[in-house]
Amino acid sequence: MLIVMKHGASQKNEDKVVEYIKTRGFQAHISKGDVHTVIGAVGGKIIDPRDIELLDGVKEVIKITSSYKLVSRVFQKKDTIIEINGEKFGGKNIGIIAGPCTIESEEQIMECAKALSKMGVKIIRGGAFKPRTSPYAFQGLGEEGLILIRKAADKYNLAVTSEIMEISQIPLFEKYVDILQIGARNMQNFNLLKEVSHVKKPIILKRGLSATIEEWLMAAEYLMAGGNREIILCERGIRTFETTTRNTLDLCAIPVVKKLSHLPIIIDPSHGTGLRDKIYPMSMASVAAGCDGLIIEVHNNPERAICDGAQSLYPKQFKELYDKLKVLAPVCDKVIS
Ligand code: PEP
Ligand code: MN
């Protein structure tokens, strides 16, 4: 249920509404728009909306039948803009994240960080806990990996994003990482979503391999309902009958999500295609379709990469792409800082 306050309603009016819904078991999430304040009431028992409409300062009560409320455009009209280390996602901004699939060694992550920072990248990616399809594949360096990526990021003034796989890893991520990534395979790990929602850091929520957009938004709702408002949605390709590419990158998700939600949506063309030569066209297409950012795998030596070398760009290729994206963005009424 969303309670839209009248233009000019006082703080006292707002407090009264919050107090009222709380006594009926709801949590209140407030969104202050330019004209109206909207109070999202979640979690409580069904009440008659007319009881709320009678309170001073209330314009209307909107009953939301969809299963997500706080992530919806009805709750918040304005785009959510998230800023991390000077890089912005949302609104007119396109944020860029780049780095290797996984952290392999100090030398590898240092080289990647050095090359990327030189190009102006502000956020580095790299997995330390890897969700691998085969139990025999490299599982990541674990805490050691997080220590190494933090060291590299600190040296080159970068923020770090890395994938968290389970609740017990939260303290490690609070210590070493700036943006938590929830991977495609964990998009519906509801216990993880609930716990991570309390962490005071931005979260990248990847779309599940076979998740509908509605399921994905409901997963984001778990994070928002738990109190986290800095959520970046990430389309990373879905599973279809097509086998030429690793996944089918659903670029139509961009306009669909932007209409339904105020949250920024970024694209991962690396996992979305699985093929290095497809990264350039899909990144350009993502910007043209209105994305709020890109997360791209870049490796200092892709042939030697332990994981996902075939979809990783060489630093030089990334530089060419980055330069072109900066030319394209203004044409699409966007900026890449
Ligand atoms: C990753 O980004 O390293 C990753 C494993 O991606 P996904 O969860 O989208 O498969
Ligand atoms: Mn990867």
mmCIF file of C-alpha atoms and ligand atoms in Angstrom:
data_model
loop_
_atom_site.group_PDB
_atom_site.id
_atom_site.type_symbol
_atom_site.label_atom_id
_atom_site.label_comp_id
_atom_site.label_asym_id
_atom_site.label_seq_id
_atom_site.Cartn_x
_atom_site.Cartn_y
_atom_site.Cartn_z
ATOM 1 C CA MET A 1 0.000 0.000 0.000
ATOM 2 C CA LEU A 2 1.325 3.416 -0.922
ATOM 3 C CA ILE A 3 0.113 6.533 0.832
ATOM 4 C CA VAL A 4 0.514 9.694 -1.227
ATOM 5 C CA MET A 5 0.632 12.823 0.912
ATOM 6 C CA LYS A 6 -0.883 16.100 -0.300
ATOM 7 C CA HIS A 7 1.405 18.775 -1.687
ATOM 8 C CA GLY A 8 2.284 20.910 1.337
ATOM 9 C CA ALA A 9 1.310 18.311 3.954
ATOM 10 C CA SER A 10 3.232 19.004 7.158
ATOM 11 C CA GLN A 11 5.851 16.857 8.853
ATOM 12 C CA LYS A 12 3.339 16.404 11.661
ATOM 13 C CA ASN A 13 0.774 14.990 9.199
ATOM 14 C CA GLU A 14 3.417 12.608 7.896
ATOM 15 C CA ASP A 15 4.453 11.497 11.395
ATOM 16 C CA LYS A 16 0.824 10.800 12.279
ATOM 17 C CA VAL A 17 0.401 8.560 9.231
ATOM 18 C CA VAL A 18 3.609 6.690 10.009
ATOM 19 C CA GLU A 19 2.515 6.240 13.623
ATOM 20 C CA TYR A 20 -0.902 4.990 12.505
ATOM 21 C CA ILE A 21 0.407 2.371 10.091
ATOM 22 C CA LYS A 22 3.044 1.220 12.563
ATOM 23 C CA THR A 23 0.400 0.502 15.182
ATOM 24 C CA ARG A 24 -1.191 -1.771 12.578
ATOM 25 C CA GLY A 25 1.994 -3.748 12.076
ATOM 26 C CA PHE A 26 3.329 -2.042 8.940
ATOM 27 C CA GLN A 27 6.825 -0.767 8.325
ATOM 28 C CA ALA A 28 7.041 2.690 6.807
ATOM 29 C CA HIS A 29 9.389 3.522 3.926
ATOM 30 C CA ILE A 30 9.391 7.159 2.957
ATOM 31 C CA SER A 31 10.080 8.570 -0.481
ATOM 32 C CA LYS A 32 10.264 12.376 -0.711
ATOM 33 C CA GLY A 33 9.450 13.499 -4.244
ATOM 34 C CA ASP A 34 9.582 17.049 -5.606
ATOM 35 C CA VAL A 35 5.829 17.447 -5.194
ATOM 36 C CA HIS A 36 4.534 14.610 -3.051
ATOM 37 C CA THR A 37 5.875 12.480 -0.247
ATOM 38 C CA VAL A 38 4.950 8.841 -0.625
ATOM 39 C CA ILE A 39 4.848 6.497 2.352
ATOM 40 C CA GLY A 40 5.226 2.843 1.492
ATOM 41 C CA ALA A 41 3.447 0.635 4.029
ATOM 42 C CA VAL A 42 4.735 -2.921 3.922
ATOM 43 C CA GLY A 43 4.429 -6.035 6.004
ATOM 44 C CA GLY A 44 1.258 -5.364 7.960
ATOM 45 C CA LYS A 45 -2.206 -6.877 7.939
ATOM 46 C CA ILE A 46 -4.891 -5.766 5.503
ATOM 47 C CA ILE A 47 -6.605 -2.546 6.576
ATOM 48 C CA ASP A 48 -9.328 -0.439 5.067
ATOM 49 C CA PRO A 49 -7.588 2.276 2.993
ATOM 50 C CA ARG A 50 -10.378 4.705 3.805
ATOM 51 C CA ASP A 51 -9.177 4.817 7.430
ATOM 52 C CA ILE A 52 -5.908 6.252 6.175
ATOM 53 C CA GLU A 53 -7.472 8.532 3.576
ATOM 54 C CA LEU A 54 -9.276 10.283 6.426
ATOM 55 C CA LEU A 55 -6.022 11.276 8.130
ATOM 56 C CA ASP A 56 -4.901 14.893 7.709
ATOM 57 C CA GLY A 57 -2.601 15.568 4.782
ATOM 58 C CA VAL A 58 -3.311 12.317 2.916
ATOM 59 C CA LYS A 59 -4.064 12.742 -0.784
ATOM 60 C CA GLU A 60 -4.739 9.129 -1.698
ATOM 61 C CA VAL A 61 -4.002 5.536 -0.838
ATOM 62 C CA ILE A 62 -2.895 3.268 -3.644
ATOM 63 C CA LYS A 63 -3.298 -0.439 -3.104
ATOM 64 C CA ILE A 64 -0.537 -2.199 -4.950
ATOM 65 C CA THR A 65 -1.459 -5.573 -6.260
ATOM 66 C CA SER A 66 1.979 -6.374 -7.696
ATOM 67 C CA SER A 67 4.304 -8.179 -5.322
ATOM 68 C CA TYR A 68 6.877 -5.433 -5.362
ATOM 69 C CA LYS A 69 6.155 -1.983 -4.048
ATOM 70 C CA LEU A 70 9.250 -0.117 -2.893
ATOM 71 C CA VAL A 71 11.192 -0.804 -6.071
ATOM 72 C CA SER A 72 8.318 0.400 -8.227
ATOM 73 C CA ARG A 73 7.996 3.736 -10.001
ATOM 74 C CA VAL A 74 4.754 4.294 -8.176
ATOM 75 C CA PHE A 75 6.619 4.503 -4.876
ATOM 76 C CA GLN A 76 9.353 6.697 -6.316
ATOM 77 C CA LYS A 77 9.019 8.577 -9.587
ATOM 78 C CA LYS A 78 12.558 9.914 -9.721
ATOM 79 C CA ASP A 79 15.409 7.635 -10.764
ATOM 80 C CA THR A 80 17.545 6.402 -7.925
ATOM 81 C CA ILE A 81 21.094 7.621 -8.448
ATOM 82 C CA ILE A 82 23.881 5.721 -6.739
ATOM 83 C CA GLU A 83 27.361 7.165 -6.419
ATOM 84 C CA ILE A 84 30.388 5.065 -5.585
ATOM 85 C CA ASN A 85 33.915 6.491 -5.649
ATOM 86 C CA GLY A 86 32.734 9.312 -7.926
ATOM 87 C CA GLU A 87 31.105 6.927 -10.411
ATOM 88 C CA LYS A 88 27.352 7.391 -10.781
ATOM 89 C CA PHE A 89 24.626 4.958 -11.819
ATOM 90 C CA GLY A 90 21.112 6.121 -12.693
ATOM 91 C CA GLY A 91 19.436 9.248 -13.995
ATOM 92 C CA LYS A 92 21.586 10.521 -16.836
ATOM 93 C CA ASN A 93 24.655 8.707 -15.588
ATOM 94 C CA ILE A 94 26.280 5.601 -16.953
ATOM 95 C CA GLY A 95 28.676 3.989 -14.476
ATOM 96 C CA ILE A 96 31.428 1.661 -15.606
ATOM 97 C CA ILE A 97 32.819 -1.341 -13.736
ATOM 98 C CA ALA A 98 35.625 -3.447 -15.164
ATOM 99 C CA GLY A 99 38.005 -6.161 -14.060
ATOM 100 C CA PRO A 100 38.776 -9.835 -14.246
ATOM 101 C CA CYS A 101 36.295 -12.628 -13.651
ATOM 102 C CA THR A 102 38.296 -13.831 -10.698
ATOM 103 C CA ILE A 103 41.233 -12.740 -8.582
ATOM 104 C CA GLU A 104 44.093 -15.091 -9.397
ATOM 105 C CA SER A 105 47.229 -13.607 -7.831
ATOM 106 C CA GLU A 106 48.646 -10.363 -6.510
ATOM 107 C CA GLU A 107 50.486 -9.738 -9.758
ATOM 108 C CA GLN A 108 47.365 -10.302 -11.885
ATOM 109 C CA ILE A 109 45.019 -8.088 -9.880
ATOM 110 C CA MET A 110 47.680 -5.353 -9.505
ATOM 111 C CA GLU A 111 48.232 -5.297 -13.260
ATOM 112 C CA CYS A 112 44.523 -5.143 -13.968
ATOM 113 C CA ALA A 113 43.990 -2.361 -11.416
ATOM 114 C CA LYS A 114 46.905 -0.368 -12.773
ATOM 115 C CA ALA A 115 45.727 -0.603 -16.390
ATOM 116 C CA LEU A 116 42.102 0.203 -15.555
ATOM 117 C CA SER A 117 42.836 3.149 -13.273
ATOM 118 C CA LYS A 118 45.081 4.623 -15.961
ATOM 119 C CA MET A 119 42.090 4.619 -18.291
ATOM 120 C CA GLY A 120 39.910 6.403 -15.735
ATOM 121 C CA VAL A 121 37.935 3.424 -14.408
ATOM 122 C CA LYS A 122 36.837 3.952 -10.795
ATOM 123 C CA ILE A 123 35.399 0.558 -9.842
ATOM 124 C CA ILE A 124 37.115 -2.800 -10.232
ATOM 125 C CA ARG A 125 35.367 -6.166 -10.218
ATOM 126 C CA GLY A 126 36.835 -9.546 -9.299
ATOM 127 C CA GLY A 127 35.431 -12.663 -7.697
ATOM 128 C CA ALA A 128 37.028 -14.264 -4.648
ATOM 129 C CA PHE A 129 34.234 -16.772 -4.067
ATOM 130 C CA LYS A 130 33.226 -18.229 -7.408
ATOM 131 C CA PRO A 131 29.952 -20.046 -8.013
ATOM 132 C CA ARG A 132 31.257 -22.629 -10.495
ATOM 133 C CA THR A 133 29.030 -25.052 -12.338
ATOM 134 C CA SER A 134 31.581 -27.827 -11.895
ATOM 135 C CA PRO A 135 32.845 -28.634 -8.397
ATOM 136 C CA TYR A 136 36.269 -29.314 -9.954
ATOM 137 C CA ALA A 137 36.625 -25.819 -11.425
ATOM 138 C CA PHE A 138 38.598 -23.087 -9.603
ATOM 139 C CA GLN A 139 36.486 -21.938 -6.677
ATOM 140 C CA GLY A 140 38.262 -18.636 -5.999
ATOM 141 C CA LEU A 141 40.964 -17.548 -3.558
ATOM 142 C CA GLY A 142 38.448 -16.762 -0.802
ATOM 143 C CA GLU A 143 39.503 -14.198 1.814
ATOM 144 C CA GLU A 144 42.997 -14.078 0.356
ATOM 145 C CA GLY A 145 41.424 -12.872 -2.911
ATOM 146 C CA LEU A 146 39.503 -10.118 -1.142
ATOM 147 C CA ILE A 147 42.688 -8.970 0.616
ATOM 148 C CA LEU A 148 44.491 -8.793 -2.730
ATOM 149 C CA ILE A 149 41.777 -6.885 -4.588
ATOM 150 C CA ARG A 150 41.461 -4.425 -1.674
ATOM 151 C CA LYS A 151 45.208 -3.850 -1.728
ATOM 152 C CA ALA A 152 45.178 -3.243 -5.486
ATOM 153 C CA ALA A 153 42.124 -0.992 -5.264
ATOM 154 C CA ASP A 154 43.645 1.085 -2.469
ATOM 155 C CA LYS A 155 46.869 1.499 -4.386
ATOM 156 C CA TYR A 156 45.072 2.727 -7.517
ATOM 157 C CA ASN A 157 42.166 4.574 -5.901
ATOM 158 C CA LEU A 158 39.431 2.198 -7.006
ATOM 159 C CA ALA A 159 36.272 0.891 -5.363
ATOM 160 C CA VAL A 160 35.765 -2.877 -5.270
ATOM 161 C CA THR A 161 32.822 -5.056 -6.196
ATOM 162 C CA SER A 162 32.855 -8.794 -5.580
ATOM 163 C CA GLU A 163 30.312 -11.573 -5.307
ATOM 164 C CA ILE A 164 29.031 -12.704 -1.930
ATOM 165 C CA MET A 165 27.756 -16.273 -1.872
ATOM 166 C CA GLU A 166 26.537 -16.861 1.645
ATOM 167 C CA ILE A 167 25.464 -15.174 4.864
ATOM 168 C CA SER A 168 28.578 -16.202 6.798
ATOM 169 C CA GLN A 169 30.710 -14.121 4.407
ATOM 170 C CA ILE A 170 29.030 -10.815 5.322
ATOM 171 C CA PRO A 171 31.733 -9.682 7.827
ATOM 172 C CA LEU A 172 34.446 -10.260 5.204
ATOM 173 C CA PHE A 173 32.543 -8.226 2.634
ATOM 174 C CA GLU A 174 31.908 -5.441 5.108
ATOM 175 C CA LYS A 175 35.640 -5.278 5.662
ATOM 176 C CA TYR A 176 37.075 -5.484 2.146
ATOM 177 C CA VAL A 177 34.406 -4.680 -0.426
ATOM 178 C CA ASP A 178 32.565 -1.476 -1.405
ATOM 179 C CA ILE A 179 29.729 -2.967 -3.469
ATOM 180 C CA LEU A 180 28.308 -6.413 -2.813
ATOM 181 C CA GLN A 181 27.383 -8.457 -5.837
ATOM 182 C CA ILE A 182 24.628 -11.042 -5.645
ATOM 183 C CA GLY A 183 25.181 -13.446 -8.498
ATOM 184 C CA ALA A 184 22.626 -14.862 -10.905
ATOM 185 C CA ARG A 185 22.619 -18.190 -9.086
ATOM 186 C CA ASN A 186 21.755 -16.566 -5.782
ATOM 187 C CA MET A 187 19.118 -14.112 -6.991
ATOM 188 C CA GLN A 188 16.437 -16.100 -5.220
ATOM 189 C CA ASN A 189 18.466 -17.092 -2.176
ATOM 190 C CA PHE A 190 15.955 -15.296 0.017
ATOM 191 C CA ASN A 191 17.804 -15.811 3.279
ATOM 192 C CA LEU A 192 20.911 -14.255 1.771
ATOM 193 C CA LEU A 193 18.859 -11.347 0.389
ATOM 194 C CA LYS A 194 17.290 -10.701 3.786
ATOM 195 C CA GLU A 195 20.626 -10.628 5.621
ATOM 196 C CA VAL A 196 22.458 -8.618 2.989
ATOM 197 C CA SER A 197 19.665 -6.041 2.965
ATOM 198 C CA HIS A 198 20.946 -4.815 6.350
ATOM 199 C CA VAL A 199 24.477 -4.182 5.093
ATOM 200 C CA LYS A 200 25.117 -0.484 4.606
ATOM 201 C CA LYS A 201 26.745 -0.786 1.189
ATOM 202 C CA PRO A 202 25.364 -0.726 -2.355
ATOM 203 C CA ILE A 203 24.354 -4.052 -3.872
ATOM 204 C CA ILE A 204 24.450 -5.251 -7.473
ATOM 205 C CA LEU A 205 21.636 -7.756 -7.943
ATOM 206 C CA LYS A 206 22.125 -9.921 -10.997
ATOM 207 C CA ARG A 207 19.168 -11.376 -12.811
ATOM 208 C CA GLY A 208 18.770 -15.126 -12.316
ATOM 209 C CA LEU A 209 19.520 -17.433 -15.240
ATOM 210 C CA SER A 210 15.850 -18.184 -15.772
ATOM 211 C CA ALA A 211 14.223 -15.410 -13.795
ATOM 212 C CA THR A 212 11.427 -13.272 -15.159
ATOM 213 C CA ILE A 213 11.728 -9.525 -14.738
ATOM 214 C CA GLU A 214 8.970 -9.662 -12.145
ATOM 215 C CA GLU A 215 10.830 -12.281 -10.083
ATOM 216 C CA TRP A 216 13.976 -10.183 -10.328
ATOM 217 C CA LEU A 217 12.155 -7.083 -9.090
ATOM 218 C CA MET A 218 10.683 -9.093 -6.239
ATOM 219 C CA ALA A 219 14.201 -10.171 -5.265
ATOM 220 C CA ALA A 220 15.172 -6.474 -5.255
ATOM 221 C CA GLU A 221 12.105 -5.811 -3.093
ATOM 222 C CA TYR A 222 13.594 -8.126 -0.433
ATOM 223 C CA LEU A 223 16.649 -5.885 -0.318
ATOM 224 C CA MET A 224 14.643 -2.675 -0.155
ATOM 225 C CA ALA A 225 12.177 -4.026 2.394
ATOM 226 C CA GLY A 226 15.147 -4.830 4.630
ATOM 227 C CA GLY A 227 16.303 -1.226 4.441
ATOM 228 C CA ASN A 228 18.844 -1.087 1.604
ATOM 229 C CA ARG A 229 18.057 1.552 -1.000
ATOM 230 C CA GLU A 230 21.236 1.389 -3.027
ATOM 231 C CA ILE A 231 20.413 -1.432 -5.386
ATOM 232 C CA ILE A 232 21.741 -1.745 -8.903
ATOM 233 C CA LEU A 233 19.984 -4.293 -11.098
ATOM 234 C CA CYS A 234 22.209 -6.187 -13.505
ATOM 235 C CA GLU A 235 21.011 -7.975 -16.640
ATOM 236 C CA ARG A 236 23.555 -10.695 -17.438
ATOM 237 C CA GLY A 237 21.801 -12.813 -20.024
ATOM 238 C CA ILE A 238 19.123 -15.427 -19.630
ATOM 239 C CA ARG A 239 18.861 -19.040 -20.651
ATOM 240 C CA THR A 240 17.054 -19.655 -23.935
ATOM 241 C CA PHE A 241 17.106 -22.307 -26.670
ATOM 242 C CA GLU A 242 19.914 -20.385 -28.393
ATOM 243 C CA THR A 243 23.357 -21.945 -27.949
ATOM 244 C CA THR A 244 25.577 -19.751 -30.144
ATOM 245 C CA THR A 245 26.121 -17.392 -27.269
ATOM 246 C CA ARG A 246 26.608 -18.416 -23.630
ATOM 247 C CA ASN A 247 23.333 -16.724 -22.660
ATOM 248 C CA THR A 248 20.830 -14.528 -24.467
ATOM 249 C CA LEU A 249 21.367 -10.934 -23.440
ATOM 250 C CA ASP A 250 17.915 -9.476 -22.851
ATOM 251 C CA LEU A 251 18.402 -5.850 -23.794
ATOM 252 C CA CYS A 252 14.665 -5.277 -23.822
ATOM 253 C CA ALA A 253 14.884 -5.627 -20.042
ATOM 254 C CA ILE A 254 16.344 -2.104 -19.997
ATOM 255 C CA PRO A 255 13.241 -0.168 -21.140
ATOM 256 C CA VAL A 256 10.975 -2.630 -19.334
ATOM 257 C CA VAL A 257 12.745 -2.195 -15.994
ATOM 258 C CA LYS A 258 13.098 1.552 -16.422
ATOM 259 C CA LYS A 259 9.367 1.862 -16.787
ATOM 260 C CA LEU A 260 8.543 -0.374 -13.832
ATOM 261 C CA SER A 261 11.263 0.673 -11.409
ATOM 262 C CA HIS A 262 13.303 3.680 -10.298
ATOM 263 C CA LEU A 263 16.387 1.522 -9.696
ATOM 264 C CA PRO A 264 19.380 1.744 -12.041
ATOM 265 C CA ILE A 265 19.934 -1.142 -14.435
ATOM 266 C CA ILE A 266 23.365 -2.102 -15.710
ATOM 267 C CA ILE A 267 24.375 -4.656 -18.324
ATOM 268 C CA ASP A 268 26.960 -7.435 -18.132
ATOM 269 C CA PRO A 269 27.733 -8.186 -21.783
ATOM 270 C CA SER A 270 30.556 -10.540 -20.754
ATOM 271 C CA HIS A 271 28.386 -13.209 -19.115
ATOM 272 C CA GLY A 272 25.519 -12.212 -21.389
ATOM 273 C CA THR A 273 27.367 -13.358 -24.502
ATOM 274 C CA GLY A 274 30.385 -15.369 -23.343
ATOM 275 C CA LEU A 275 32.335 -14.180 -26.391
ATOM 276 C CA ARG A 276 34.922 -11.427 -26.494
ATOM 277 C CA ASP A 277 34.001 -10.186 -29.949
ATOM 278 C CA LYS A 278 30.376 -9.652 -28.912
ATOM 279 C CA ILE A 279 31.210 -7.290 -26.034
ATOM 280 C CA TYR A 280 31.688 -4.204 -28.176
ATOM 281 C CA PRO A 281 28.396 -4.368 -30.118
ATOM 282 C CA MET A 282 26.363 -5.379 -27.071
ATOM 283 C CA SER A 283 27.863 -2.624 -24.906
ATOM 284 C CA MET A 284 27.082 -0.016 -27.544
ATOM 285 C CA ALA A 285 23.563 -1.411 -27.922
ATOM 286 C CA SER A 286 23.077 -1.316 -24.135
ATOM 287 C CA VAL A 287 23.924 2.378 -24.020
ATOM 288 C CA ALA A 288 21.632 3.047 -26.981
ATOM 289 C CA ALA A 289 18.846 1.198 -25.140
ATOM 290 C CA GLY A 290 19.223 3.433 -22.084
ATOM 291 C CA CYS A 291 21.257 1.388 -19.575
ATOM 292 C CA ASP A 292 22.645 3.046 -16.447
ATOM 293 C CA GLY A 293 25.948 1.239 -16.514
ATOM 294 C CA LEU A 294 28.073 -1.652 -17.692
ATOM 295 C CA ILE A 295 30.103 -4.306 -15.900
ATOM 296 C CA ILE A 296 32.726 -5.760 -18.213
ATOM 297 C CA GLU A 297 35.329 -8.478 -17.754
ATOM 298 C CA VAL A 298 38.839 -7.257 -18.570
ATOM 299 C CA HIS A 299 41.973 -9.324 -17.975
ATOM 300 C CA ASN A 300 45.630 -8.336 -18.277
ATOM 301 C CA ASN A 301 46.300 -11.628 -20.079
ATOM 302 C CA PRO A 302 43.033 -13.277 -21.193
ATOM 303 C CA GLU A 303 44.657 -16.385 -22.730
ATOM 304 C CA ARG A 304 46.095 -17.170 -19.335
ATOM 305 C CA ALA A 305 42.915 -16.410 -17.367
ATOM 306 C CA ILE A 306 41.807 -19.170 -14.993
ATOM 307 C CA CYS A 307 38.201 -18.325 -15.587
ATOM 308 C CA ASP A 308 36.208 -16.729 -18.445
ATOM 309 C CA GLY A 309 39.230 -15.760 -20.560
ATOM 310 C CA ALA A 310 37.225 -16.173 -23.785
ATOM 311 C CA GLN A 311 34.825 -13.427 -22.759
ATOM 312 C CA SER A 312 37.427 -11.103 -21.238
ATOM 313 C CA LEU A 313 38.649 -8.063 -23.122
ATOM 314 C CA TYR A 314 42.304 -7.178 -23.459
ATOM 315 C CA PRO A 315 42.983 -3.841 -21.730
ATOM 316 C CA LYS A 316 43.605 -2.247 -25.130
ATOM 317 C CA GLN A 317 40.225 -3.450 -26.438
ATOM 318 C CA PHE A 318 38.521 -2.149 -23.330
ATOM 319 C CA LYS A 319 40.129 1.244 -23.828
ATOM 320 C CA GLU A 320 38.811 1.412 -27.395
ATOM 321 C CA LEU A 321 35.332 0.459 -26.227
ATOM 322 C CA TYR A 322 35.410 2.915 -23.307
ATOM 323 C CA ASP A 323 36.389 5.764 -25.640
ATOM 324 C CA LYS A 324 33.574 4.893 -28.053
ATOM 325 C CA LEU A 325 31.006 4.629 -25.255
ATOM 326 C CA LYS A 326 31.936 8.147 -24.170
ATOM 327 C CA VAL A 327 31.171 9.383 -27.688
ATOM 328 C CA LEU A 328 27.884 7.508 -27.874
ATOM 329 C CA ALA A 329 26.538 8.395 -24.414
ATOM 330 C CA PRO A 330 25.741 12.097 -25.094
ATOM 331 C CA VAL A 331 23.848 11.122 -28.259
ATOM 332 C CA CYS A 332 21.633 9.014 -25.969
ATOM 333 C CA ASP A 333 21.240 11.914 -23.541
ATOM 334 C CA LYS A 334 23.549 10.268 -21.016
ATOM 335 C CA VAL A 335 26.973 10.930 -19.520
ATOM 336 C CA ILE A 336 29.942 8.755 -18.720
ATOM 337 C CA SER A 337 32.117 10.622 -16.251
HETATM 338 C C1 PEP B 1 30.350 -12.929 -12.170
HETATM 339 O O1 PEP B 1 29.995 -11.768 -12.432
HETATM 340 O O2 PEP B 1 31.499 -13.210 -11.857
HETATM 341 C C2 PEP B 1 29.363 -14.004 -12.291
HETATM 342 C C3 PEP B 1 29.606 -15.219 -11.835
HETATM 343 O O3 PEP B 1 28.236 -13.630 -12.903
HETATM 344 P P1 PEP B 1 26.770 -14.289 -12.894
HETATM 345 O O4 PEP B 1 26.340 -14.384 -11.468
HETATM 346 O O5 PEP B 1 25.988 -13.303 -13.690
HETATM 347 O O6 PEP B 1 26.890 -15.625 -13.571
HETATM 348 MN MN MN B 2 33.046 -14.469 -15.146
#
